[in-house]
Amino acid sequence: MPKTSKYLFITGGVLSSLGKGIASASIGLLLKQRGHSVTVLKFDPYINVDPGTMNPYQHGEVYVTDDGAESDLDLGHYERFLDVNMTKANNATAGQVYFEVIQRERRGEYLGKTVQVIPHITDELKRRMLAFDGKFDFVIIEIGGTVGDIESLPFMEASRQLTLELGRRRALNIHLTYVPYIRSAGELKTKPTQHSVKTLMEFGIMPDILLCRSEMKLGREMRQKIALFCNVEERSVIEALDAETIYDVPQMFAKRNLDDIICEKLNVRKRVPELDTWSRFTHRVRSPKHSITIGLAGKYIQYKDSYKSILEAFIHAGAVNNTRVNVRWIDSEEITQATVAEQLDGIDGLLVAPGFGSRGIEGKLLAIQYVREQNIPFFGICLGMQCAVIEFARNVVGLTKATSSEFKKNDQNVIDLLPEQKHITDKGGTMRLGAYPCHIASKRTQAYKAYRNEHISERHRHRYEFNNDFRDTLTAKGLVISGTSPDGRLVEIVELPHHRWFVGVQFHPELKSRAVTGHPLFIAFVKASLAHHLESIDA
Ligand code: GLN
């Protein structure tokens, strides 16, 4: 372990959605390829204590770590790129930080002092940043939001203070900005970047490196101009062009020597990077041999970020199978008995997505019934698994009122709360969250064939569970419970043995899919869907 860590502060300017999370993950990967240990810490300036209760339309998917943090989806990018596990300590919101300071004040720990943004909030921020010191070679600190936002002020101030305290050999400021191309003028414009850097400097932060998002090449002259106006060396003005896939971004940065520049500025001896693993992966992403279409049924399909990790898991599993996975979005609220066959026509597999609430459930059940009867590969995740159990109970077992107590309480709640959960009223942080061990029952199951292991661990985020009162009734009719908690009490995986590939999981496998290696269940699902595809074009 290093004695001290080098710190990279990453801020963003001009507008949001420039890809700060991907930039941070990519920089992390470049350093990791040189044999350095890296972690990333993400600060979100909003007041919510965690994104757990936020609407997926506004905030995208809620990412869950092994230790049960409900966190920002950027943590998913860090895990996928860097192949490391994030923890609660890797994501902090302004809400969390203020909450902590206010609690301390209530306990009288500030001894009657006036509690203020500077130094109390900023000290708490620095404490969280320094908690990683000495544990990694590099600590990347990504500050959410855009420079100049009222909410991000304390974060900027904390990074300014820390840059000064650590010194230029231990801290770098990297600013991601935007250089728009104005079509009518046929020109790239540097003014927004100039203004953004000016705002940053008002807070006392001098960027060492500028990453310039642009749809056109910047060219030498443009870089010289930005360098001059923004007080940055010319070689440190780095263009960040739109990439074909996010996984190309690290190589794009490396071409502009970003990792060399970082190492030089921080006085880190340059090591030869190991590039083959990643470039083999990106090559397979870019030019696969096969192509399949997976139907993704969910209710948040207008906002694709709600299913971010699932989409990424398909890219990884596709690369392993040398296959491009095209996703056909199916709005579960639009599925009807009359249209289901047409809506699912031509898909090679169906994934029913996680979700909350009763909207769109009947459509999901119709879709599941269709693929079950047509022997089309099916993968149900969390709510998707619960729907598969309900569909089976209704249409195979004949429990016509079968449902989850999340939607309607009755005497056929095949999905229900555990007895000990029934009194909970708080909405934040009260679900089964984080990693739990799961035991796979038999080597003959699809689950075992995918994992090749009887002991696995997967991440959860749900309240409801398979109701054990119906276990015997359902298994007697052929539903196989292939994975349970080690004590056998909680059902984690169900499948249908006479089906080509029909697997439902109570957990979220997509949260553990990593870029180069993929996730066993996604790999097996894509493989089964590809086999189905190849057979159907043969026929
Ligand atoms: N709404 C279901 C539950 O709480 C499923 C949650 C999910 O799909 N993540 O159990």
mmCIF file of N, CA, C and O and ligand atoms in Angstrom, residues 353-357 381-384 386 406-407 415 431 461-465 506 508, ligand 1:
data_model
loop_
_atom_site.group_PDB
_atom_site.id
_atom_site.type_symbol
_atom_site.label_atom_id
_atom_site.label_comp_id
_atom_site.label_asym_id
_atom_site.label_seq_id
_atom_site.Cartn_x
_atom_site.Cartn_y
_atom_site.Cartn_z
ATOM 1 N N ALA A 353 -38.017 -6.360 -16.666
ATOM 2 C CA ALA A 353 -37.150 -5.509 -15.853
ATOM 3 C C ALA A 353 -37.621 -5.374 -14.415
ATOM 4 O O ALA A 353 -38.771 -5.634 -14.106
ATOM 5 N N PRO A 354 -36.725 -4.905 -13.548
ATOM 6 C CA PRO A 354 -37.099 -4.565 -12.178
ATOM 7 C C PRO A 354 -38.051 -3.373 -12.171
ATOM 8 O O PRO A 354 -38.156 -2.658 -13.164
ATOM 9 N N GLY A 355 -38.722 -3.153 -11.065
ATOM 10 C CA GLY A 355 -39.600 -1.990 -10.975
ATOM 11 C C GLY A 355 -40.434 -2.015 -9.712
ATOM 12 O O GLY A 355 -40.372 -2.959 -8.925
ATOM 13 N N PHE A 356 -41.213 -0.965 -9.532
ATOM 14 C CA PHE A 356 -42.044 -0.828 -8.337
ATOM 15 C C PHE A 356 -43.456 -0.440 -8.744
ATOM 16 O O PHE A 356 -43.652 0.254 -9.732
ATOM 17 N N GLY A 357 -44.421 -0.910 -7.992
ATOM 18 C CA GLY A 357 -45.807 -0.503 -8.219
ATOM 19 C C GLY A 357 -46.509 -1.361 -9.257
ATOM 20 O O GLY A 357 -45.887 -2.145 -9.978
ATOM 21 N N ILE A 381 -35.849 -10.179 -13.835
ATOM 22 C CA ILE A 381 -35.007 -9.625 -12.777
ATOM 23 C C ILE A 381 -35.874 -8.927 -11.734
ATOM 24 O O ILE A 381 -36.641 -8.024 -12.060
ATOM 25 N N CYS A 382 -35.743 -9.380 -10.510
ATOM 26 C CA CYS A 382 -36.432 -8.803 -9.349
ATOM 27 C C CYS A 382 -37.943 -8.768 -9.593
ATOM 28 O O CYS A 382 -38.574 -9.816 -9.559
ATOM 29 N N LEU A 383 -38.528 -7.603 -9.895
ATOM 30 C CA LEU A 383 -39.959 -7.588 -10.190
ATOM 31 C C LEU A 383 -40.267 -8.550 -11.351
ATOM 32 O O LEU A 383 -41.328 -9.182 -11.380
ATOM 33 N N GLY A 384 -39.338 -8.672 -12.287
ATOM 34 C CA GLY A 384 -39.513 -9.576 -13.423
ATOM 35 C C GLY A 384 -39.626 -11.026 -12.972
ATOM 36 O O GLY A 384 -40.398 -11.816 -13.522
ATOM 37 N N GLN A 386 -40.654 -11.881 -9.905
ATOM 38 C CA GLN A 386 -41.914 -11.972 -9.158
ATOM 39 C C GLN A 386 -43.081 -12.145 -10.134
ATOM 40 O O GLN A 386 -44.006 -12.934 -9.884
ATOM 41 N N GLU A 406 -47.831 -6.317 -3.038
ATOM 42 C CA GLU A 406 -47.484 -4.952 -3.424
ATOM 43 C C GLU A 406 -48.603 -4.337 -4.284
ATOM 44 O O GLU A 406 -48.828 -3.135 -4.254
ATOM 45 N N PHE A 407 -49.307 -5.200 -5.032
ATOM 46 C CA PHE A 407 -50.344 -4.699 -5.944
ATOM 47 C C PHE A 407 -51.734 -4.813 -5.324
ATOM 48 O O PHE A 407 -52.570 -3.952 -5.470
ATOM 49 N N ILE A 415 -46.364 -13.585 -3.876
ATOM 50 C CA ILE A 415 -45.260 -12.698 -3.520
ATOM 51 C C ILE A 415 -45.769 -11.818 -2.381
ATOM 52 O O ILE A 415 -46.840 -11.237 -2.478
ATOM 53 N N MET A 431 -35.385 -1.368 2.452
ATOM 54 C CA MET A 431 -35.542 -2.586 1.654
ATOM 55 C C MET A 431 -34.444 -3.593 1.989
ATOM 56 O O MET A 431 -33.499 -3.280 2.706
ATOM 57 N N ARG A 461 -32.288 -5.272 -4.000
ATOM 58 C CA ARG A 461 -32.974 -4.014 -3.680
ATOM 59 C C ARG A 461 -34.470 -4.224 -3.882
ATOM 60 O O ARG A 461 -35.016 -3.976 -4.945
ATOM 61 N N HIS A 462 -35.113 -4.737 -2.866
ATOM 62 C CA HIS A 462 -36.550 -5.014 -2.961
ATOM 63 C C HIS A 462 -37.122 -5.220 -1.576
ATOM 64 O O HIS A 462 -36.394 -5.432 -0.606
ATOM 65 N N ARG A 463 -38.444 -5.172 -1.489
ATOM 66 C CA ARG A 463 -39.132 -5.414 -0.219
ATOM 67 C C ARG A 463 -39.801 -6.772 -0.200
ATOM 68 O O ARG A 463 -39.866 -7.439 0.807
ATOM 69 N N TYR A 464 -40.340 -7.161 -1.351
ATOM 70 C CA TYR A 464 -41.206 -8.347 -1.379
ATOM 71 C C TYR A 464 -40.389 -9.595 -1.713
ATOM 72 O O TYR A 464 -39.316 -9.511 -2.308
ATOM 73 N N GLU A 465 -40.943 -10.759 -1.326
ATOM 74 C CA GLU A 465 -40.238 -12.035 -1.498
ATOM 75 C C GLU A 465 -41.229 -13.094 -1.968
ATOM 76 O O GLU A 465 -42.441 -12.951 -1.800
ATOM 77 N N GLN A 506 -34.386 -13.023 -7.909
ATOM 78 C CA GLN A 506 -34.881 -12.001 -6.990
ATOM 79 C C GLN A 506 -33.874 -10.857 -6.834
ATOM 80 O O GLN A 506 -34.218 -9.758 -6.459
ATOM 81 N N HIS A 508 -30.303 -8.517 -8.333
ATOM 82 C CA HIS A 508 -29.976 -7.712 -9.516
ATOM 83 C C HIS A 508 -28.606 -8.108 -10.076
ATOM 84 O O HIS A 508 -27.599 -7.462 -9.748
HETATM 85 N N1 GLN B 1 -41.250 -3.954 -6.234
HETATM 86 C C1 GLN B 1 -40.623 -5.199 -5.958
HETATM 87 C C2 GLN B 1 -40.187 -5.320 -4.508
HETATM 88 O O1 GLN B 1 -40.052 -4.340 -3.818
HETATM 89 C C3 GLN B 1 -39.448 -5.439 -6.893
HETATM 90 C C4 GLN B 1 -38.341 -4.458 -6.711
HETATM 91 C C5 GLN B 1 -37.350 -4.477 -7.851
HETATM 92 O O2 GLN B 1 -37.651 -4.930 -8.946
HETATM 93 N N2 GLN B 1 -36.168 -3.961 -7.624
HETATM 94 O O3 GLN B 1 -39.962 -6.411 -4.039
#
